[in-house]
Structure formats: structure tokens, C-alpha cells
Amino acid sequence: MSAQNFKNHIRLVPLQMLGYLAALIALGLAVMKFWRSYSTGVSGLLVPTILLLNTFAIITIKKNTVKIIA
């Protein structure tokens, strides 16, 4: 039984890492967009809102992953 659990865990880890990678890419793009709008002087709340939502998503994914593994 433990061998089966080990096999299932091995299969799920790459998908988890892809999720982290996608979240980090989204956060990185949001930071770049935020910096670009800040540099050009564009005022508005859309870019900071996207940045905060992406940060919240990464924190939520991390908390849920810890609960699932533990």
C-alpha cells in the first residue's frame, strides 16, 4: 500500500511544480506591468489590483498544498 501511495505522490509533484511555475510567471508579469505603468505615469487601479490578486493566489495555492501533503 505504501508503494502505491509513493507512486501517486510522484505523479502529482510535477503538476504541483507546474502550478507554482505558472503562478510565479503570472506574478512576474504583473510586477513587470506594474513597473511599466508606474514608469510611464499611467494612473489607475487595474495593474495594482492584478498584482495583489496574483499574490493572493500564490499564497492560497501554497497554503492548500501544505494542507494536502501534510
Short mmCIF file of the N, C-alpha and C atoms (twelve columns), coordinates in Angstrom:
data_MODEL
# 
_entry.id   MODEL 
# 
loop_
_atom_site.group_PDB 
_atom_site.id 
_atom_site.type_symbol 
_atom_site.label_atom_id 
_atom_site.label_alt_id 
_atom_site.label_comp_id 
_atom_site.label_asym_id 
_atom_site.label_seq_id 
_atom_site.Cartn_x 
_atom_site.Cartn_y 
_atom_site.Cartn_z 
_atom_site.pdbx_PDB_model_num 
ATOM 1   N N  . MET A 1  0.819  -1.197 0.000   1 
ATOM 2   C CA . MET A 1  0.000  0.000  0.000   1 
ATOM 3   C C  . MET A 1  0.865  1.264  0.000   1 
ATOM 4   N N  . SER A 2  1.945  1.254  0.774   1 
ATOM 5   C CA . SER A 2  2.805  2.437  0.808   1 
ATOM 6   C C  . SER A 2  3.481  2.662  -0.542  1 
ATOM 7   N N  . ALA A 3  3.755  1.568  -1.267  1 
ATOM 8   C CA . ALA A 3  4.350  1.726  -2.593  1 
ATOM 9   C C  . ALA A 3  3.373  2.431  -3.529  1 
ATOM 10  N N  . GLN A 4  2.088  2.117  -3.425  1 
ATOM 11  C CA . GLN A 4  1.095  2.772  -4.267  1 
ATOM 12  C C  . GLN A 4  0.986  4.264  -3.921  1 
ATOM 13  N N  . ASN A 5  1.009  4.587  -2.637  1 
ATOM 14  C CA . ASN A 5  0.963  5.992  -2.238  1 
ATOM 15  C C  . ASN A 5  2.188  6.739  -2.744  1 
ATOM 16  N N  . PHE A 6  3.340  6.088  -2.714  1 
ATOM 17  C CA . PHE A 6  4.562  6.709  -3.219  1 
ATOM 18  C C  . PHE A 6  4.438  6.983  -4.710  1 
ATOM 19  N N  . LYS A 7  3.897  6.017  -5.465  1 
ATOM 20  C CA . LYS A 7  3.720  6.209  -6.902  1 
ATOM 21  C C  . LYS A 7  2.773  7.374  -7.179  1 
ATOM 22  N N  . ASN A 8  1.674  7.456  -6.444  1 
ATOM 23  C CA . ASN A 8  0.725  8.542  -6.662  1 
ATOM 24  C C  . ASN A 8  1.350  9.893  -6.336  1 
ATOM 25  N N  . HIS A 9  2.156  9.940  -5.296  1 
ATOM 26  C CA . HIS A 9  2.796  11.199 -4.923  1 
ATOM 27  C C  . HIS A 9  3.787  11.630 -6.004  1 
ATOM 28  N N  . ILE A 10 4.512  10.691 -6.553  1 
ATOM 29  C CA . ILE A 10 5.474  11.008 -7.608  1 
ATOM 30  C C  . ILE A 10 4.749  11.595 -8.813  1 
ATOM 31  N N  . ARG A 11 3.581  11.087 -9.150  1 
ATOM 32  C CA . ARG A 11 2.842  11.600 -10.302 1 
ATOM 33  C C  . ARG A 11 2.322  13.008 -10.057 1 
ATOM 34  N N  . LEU A 12 1.972  13.346 -8.827  1 
ATOM 35  C CA . LEU A 12 1.363  14.640 -8.551  1 
ATOM 36  C C  . LEU A 12 2.378  15.766 -8.398  1 
ATOM 37  N N  . VAL A 13 3.593  15.459 -8.053  1 
ATOM 38  C CA . VAL A 13 4.579  16.507 -7.803  1 
ATOM 39  C C  . VAL A 13 4.848  17.357 -9.042  1 
ATOM 40  N N  . PRO A 14 5.043  16.788 -10.236 1 
ATOM 41  C CA . PRO A 14 5.292  17.662 -11.385 1 
ATOM 42  C C  . PRO A 14 4.128  18.615 -11.672 1 
ATOM 43  N N  . LEU A 15 2.877  18.183 -11.474 1 
ATOM 44  C CA . LEU A 15 1.744  19.072 -11.696 1 
ATOM 45  C C  . LEU A 15 1.751  20.204 -10.675 1 
ATOM 46  N N  . GLN A 16 2.139  19.901 -9.463  1 
ATOM 47  C CA . GLN A 16 2.232  20.926 -8.427  1 
ATOM 48  C C  . GLN A 16 3.310  21.944 -8.801  1 
ATOM 49  N N  . MET A 17 4.438  21.452 -9.280  1 
ATOM 50  C CA . MET A 17 5.516  22.356 -9.654  1 
ATOM 51  C C  . MET A 17 5.109  23.224 -10.846 1 
ATOM 52  N N  . LEU A 18 4.351  22.658 -11.788 1 
ATOM 53  C CA . LEU A 18 3.865  23.456 -12.911 1 
ATOM 54  C C  . LEU A 18 2.914  24.546 -12.424 1 
ATOM 55  N N  . GLY A 19 2.120  24.230 -11.417 1 
ATOM 56  C CA . GLY A 19 1.230  25.239 -10.843 1 
ATOM 57  C C  . GLY A 19 2.011  26.375 -10.208 1 
ATOM 58  N N  . TYR A 20 3.054  26.023 -9.456  1 
ATOM 59  C CA . TYR A 20 3.906  27.057 -8.863  1 
ATOM 60  C C  . TYR A 20 4.565  27.896 -9.952  1 
ATOM 61  N N  . LEU A 21 5.048  27.228 -10.992 1 
ATOM 62  C CA . LEU A 21 5.702  27.945 -12.081 1 
ATOM 63  C C  . LEU A 21 4.730  28.904 -12.758 1 
ATOM 64  N N  . ALA A 22 3.513  28.442 -13.029 1 
ATOM 65  C CA . ALA A 22 2.512  29.304 -13.662 1 
ATOM 66  C C  . ALA A 22 2.173  30.494 -12.769 1 
ATOM 67  N N  . ALA A 23 2.052  30.253 -11.467 1 
ATOM 68  C CA . ALA A 23 1.740  31.346 -10.539 1 
ATOM 69  C C  . ALA A 23 2.885  32.351 -10.471 1 
ATOM 70  N N  . LEU A 24 4.115  31.863 -10.464 1 
ATOM 71  C CA . LEU A 24 5.261  32.773 -10.417 1 
ATOM 72  C C  . LEU A 24 5.398  33.572 -11.706 1 
ATOM 73  N N  . ILE A 25 5.110  32.935 -12.842 1 
ATOM 74  C CA . ILE A 25 5.146  33.659 -14.118 1 
ATOM 75  C C  . ILE A 25 4.086  34.752 -14.126 1 
ATOM 76  N N  . ALA A 26 2.880  34.419 -13.648 1 
ATOM 77  C CA . ALA A 26 1.808  35.422 -13.593 1 
ATOM 78  C C  . ALA A 26 2.194  36.576 -12.676 1 
ATOM 79  N N  . LEU A 27 2.788  36.263 -11.543 1 
ATOM 80  C CA . LEU A 27 3.221  37.315 -10.620 1 
ATOM 81  C C  . LEU A 27 4.326  38.166 -11.249 1 
ATOM 82  N N  . GLY A 28 5.264  37.517 -11.907 1 
ATOM 83  C CA . GLY A 28 6.343  38.250 -12.567 1 
ATOM 84  C C  . GLY A 28 5.829  39.179 -13.655 1 
ATOM 85  N N  . LEU A 29 4.878  38.687 -14.453 1 
ATOM 86  C CA . LEU A 29 4.300  39.536 -15.493 1 
ATOM 87  C C  . LEU A 29 3.524  40.704 -14.888 1 
ATOM 88  N N  . ALA A 30 2.832  40.453 -13.784 1 
ATOM 89  C CA . ALA A 30 2.093  41.534 -13.127 1 
ATOM 90  C C  . ALA A 30 3.047  42.595 -12.579 1 
ATOM 91  N N  . VAL A 31 4.171  42.155 -12.006 1 
ATOM 92  C CA . VAL A 31 5.153  43.115 -11.492 1 
ATOM 93  C C  . VAL A 31 5.743  43.925 -12.638 1 
ATOM 94  N N  . MET A 32 6.052  43.267 -13.760 1 
ATOM 95  C CA . MET A 32 6.582  43.989 -14.918 1 
ATOM 96  C C  . MET A 32 5.571  45.017 -15.428 1 
ATOM 97  N N  . LYS A 33 4.311  44.611 -15.513 1 
ATOM 98  C CA . LYS A 33 3.264  45.520 -15.973 1 
ATOM 99  C C  . LYS A 33 3.102  46.686 -14.993 1 
ATOM 100 N N  . PHE A 34 3.136  46.367 -13.706 1 
ATOM 101 C CA . PHE A 34 3.033  47.419 -12.690 1 
ATOM 102 C C  . PHE A 34 4.182  48.408 -12.827 1 
ATOM 103 N N  . TRP A 35 5.390  47.913 -12.986 1 
ATOM 104 C CA . TRP A 35 6.557  48.785 -13.106 1 
ATOM 105 C C  . TRP A 35 6.474  49.638 -14.367 1 
ATOM 106 N N  . ARG A 36 6.017  49.022 -15.472 1 
ATOM 107 C CA . ARG A 36 5.896  49.756 -16.724 1 
ATOM 108 C C  . ARG A 36 4.869  50.888 -16.586 1 
ATOM 109 N N  . SER A 37 3.706  50.605 -15.971 1 
ATOM 110 C CA . SER A 37 2.706  51.654 -15.809 1 
ATOM 111 C C  . SER A 37 3.176  52.722 -14.844 1 
ATOM 112 N N  . TYR A 38 3.913  52.310 -13.824 1 
ATOM 113 C CA . TYR A 38 4.454  53.287 -12.874 1 
ATOM 114 C C  . TYR A 38 5.469  54.192 -13.573 1 
ATOM 115 N N  . SER A 39 6.290  53.612 -14.436 1 
ATOM 116 C CA . SER A 39 7.316  54.388 -15.133 1 
ATOM 117 C C  . SER A 39 6.709  55.364 -16.132 1 
ATOM 118 N N  . THR A 40 5.649  54.951 -16.810 1 
ATOM 119 C CA . THR A 40 5.043  55.817 -17.825 1 
ATOM 120 C C  . THR A 40 4.033  56.786 -17.226 1 
ATOM 121 N N  . GLY A 41 3.742  56.654 -15.945 1 
ATOM 122 C CA . GLY A 41 2.849  57.590 -15.285 1 
ATOM 123 C C  . GLY A 41 1.370  57.300 -15.489 1 
ATOM 124 N N  . VAL A 42 1.033  56.110 -15.919 1 
ATOM 125 C CA . VAL A 42 -0.372 55.757 -16.112 1 
ATOM 126 C C  . VAL A 42 -1.004 55.554 -14.741 1 
ATOM 127 N N  . SER A 43 -2.073 56.295 -14.481 1 
ATOM 128 C CA . SER A 43 -2.728 56.129 -13.183 1 
ATOM 129 C C  . SER A 43 -3.939 55.234 -13.355 1 
ATOM 130 N N  . GLY A 44 -4.203 54.439 -12.360 1 
ATOM 131 C CA . GLY A 44 -5.329 53.523 -12.403 1 
ATOM 132 C C  . GLY A 44 -5.107 52.412 -11.411 1 
ATOM 133 N N  . LEU A 45 -6.150 51.749 -11.053 1 
ATOM 134 C CA . LEU A 45 -6.052 50.699 -10.047 1 
ATOM 135 C C  . LEU A 45 -6.016 49.304 -10.642 1 
ATOM 136 N N  . LEU A 46 -6.101 49.176 -11.965 1 
ATOM 137 C CA . LEU A 46 -6.155 47.851 -12.574 1 
ATOM 138 C C  . LEU A 46 -4.863 47.067 -12.348 1 
ATOM 139 N N  . VAL A 47 -3.732 47.667 -12.621 1 
ATOM 140 C CA . VAL A 47 -2.459 46.949 -12.508 1 
ATOM 141 C C  . VAL A 47 -2.142 46.567 -11.059 1 
ATOM 142 N N  . PRO A 48 -2.265 47.487 -10.085 1 
ATOM 143 C CA . PRO A 48 -2.025 47.057 -8.699  1 
ATOM 144 C C  . PRO A 48 -3.006 45.990 -8.238  1 
ATOM 145 N N  . THR A 49 -4.243 46.051 -8.728  1 
ATOM 146 C CA . THR A 49 -5.229 45.035 -8.357  1 
ATOM 147 C C  . THR A 49 -4.811 43.671 -8.878  1 
ATOM 148 N N  . ILE A 50 -4.344 43.600 -10.111 1 
ATOM 149 C CA . ILE A 50 -3.882 42.327 -10.682 1 
ATOM 150 C C  . ILE A 50 -2.691 41.804 -9.886  1 
ATOM 151 N N  . LEU A 51 -1.781 42.677 -9.513  1 
ATOM 152 C CA . LEU A 51 -0.617 42.271 -8.725  1 
ATOM 153 C C  . LEU A 51 -1.044 41.674 -7.386  1 
ATOM 154 N N  . LEU A 52 -1.968 42.334 -6.705  1 
ATOM 155 C CA . LEU A 52 -2.426 41.827 -5.410  1 
ATOM 156 C C  . LEU A 52 -3.190 40.520 -5.551  1 
ATOM 157 N N  . LEU A 53 -4.005 40.392 -6.592  1 
ATOM 158 C CA . LEU A 53 -4.750 39.148 -6.801  1 
ATOM 159 C C  . LEU A 53 -3.810 37.979 -7.083  1 
ATOM 160 N N  . ASN A 54 -2.774 38.219 -7.876  1 
ATOM 161 C CA . ASN A 54 -1.807 37.154 -8.156  1 
ATOM 162 C C  . ASN A 54 -1.055 36.757 -6.894  1 
ATOM 163 N N  . THR A 55 -0.686 37.727 -6.082  1 
ATOM 164 C CA . THR A 55 -0.011 37.423 -4.822  1 
ATOM 165 C C  . THR A 55 -0.915 36.600 -3.914  1 
ATOM 166 N N  . PHE A 56 -2.181 36.987 -3.821  1 
ATOM 167 C CA . PHE A 56 -3.145 36.249 -3.007  1 
ATOM 168 C C  . PHE A 56 -3.313 34.821 -3.530  1 
ATOM 169 N N  . ALA A 57 -3.329 34.657 -4.863  1 
ATOM 170 C CA . ALA A 57 -3.483 33.322 -5.454  1 
ATOM 171 C C  . ALA A 57 -2.295 32.435 -5.102  1 
ATOM 172 N N  . ILE A 58 -1.088 32.978 -5.143  1 
ATOM 173 C CA . ILE A 58 0.101  32.187 -4.821  1 
ATOM 174 C C  . ILE A 58 0.073  31.764 -3.355  1 
ATOM 175 N N  . ILE A 59 -0.305 32.685 -2.469  1 
ATOM 176 C CA . ILE A 59 -0.370 32.345 -1.046  1 
ATOM 177 C C  . ILE A 59 -1.425 31.279 -0.800  1 
ATOM 178 N N  . THR A 60 -2.582 31.407 -1.464  1 
ATOM 179 C CA . THR A 60 -3.663 30.431 -1.295  1 
ATOM 180 C C  . THR A 60 -3.241 29.062 -1.806  1 
ATOM 181 N N  . ILE A 61 -2.597 29.016 -2.967  1 
ATOM 182 C CA . ILE A 61 -2.137 27.742 -3.529  1 
ATOM 183 C C  . ILE A 61 -1.137 27.093 -2.575  1 
ATOM 184 N N  . LYS A 62 -0.227 27.893 -2.034  1 
ATOM 185 C CA . LYS A 62 0.790  27.346 -1.135  1 
ATOM 186 C C  . LYS A 62 0.148  26.785 0.129   1 
ATOM 187 N N  . LYS A 63 -0.820 27.497 0.716   1 
ATOM 188 C CA . LYS A 63 -1.477 27.014 1.929   1 
ATOM 189 C C  . LYS A 63 -2.256 25.734 1.657   1 
ATOM 190 N N  . ASN A 64 -2.966 25.670 0.535   1 
ATOM 191 C CA . ASN A 64 -3.741 24.475 0.206   1 
ATOM 192 C C  . ASN A 64 -2.836 23.285 -0.058  1 
ATOM 193 N N  . THR A 65 -1.699 23.520 -0.688  1 
ATOM 194 C CA . THR A 65 -0.770 22.436 -0.978  1 
ATOM 195 C C  . THR A 65 -0.203 21.864 0.313   1 
ATOM 196 N N  . VAL A 66 0.131  22.722 1.243   1 
ATOM 197 C CA . VAL A 66 0.668  22.249 2.519   1 
ATOM 198 C C  . VAL A 66 -0.373 21.401 3.239   1 
ATOM 199 N N  . LYS A 67 -1.630 21.793 3.209   1 
ATOM 200 C CA . LYS A 67 -2.679 21.022 3.859   1 
ATOM 201 C C  . LYS A 67 -2.848 19.656 3.201   1 
ATOM 202 N N  . ILE A 68 -2.753 19.614 1.871   1 
ATOM 203 C CA . ILE A 68 -2.947 18.353 1.159   1 
ATOM 204 C C  . ILE A 68 -1.809 17.386 1.467   1 
ATOM 205 N N  . ILE A 69 -0.568 17.866 1.458   1 
ATOM 206 C CA . ILE A 69 0.579  16.985 1.673   1 
ATOM 207 C C  . ILE A 69 0.650  16.538 3.132   1 
ATOM 208 N N  . ALA A 70 0.395  17.439 4.058   1 
ATOM 209 C CA . ALA A 70 0.509  17.117 5.485   1 
ATOM 210 C C  . ALA A 70 -0.657 16.326 5.914   1 
# 
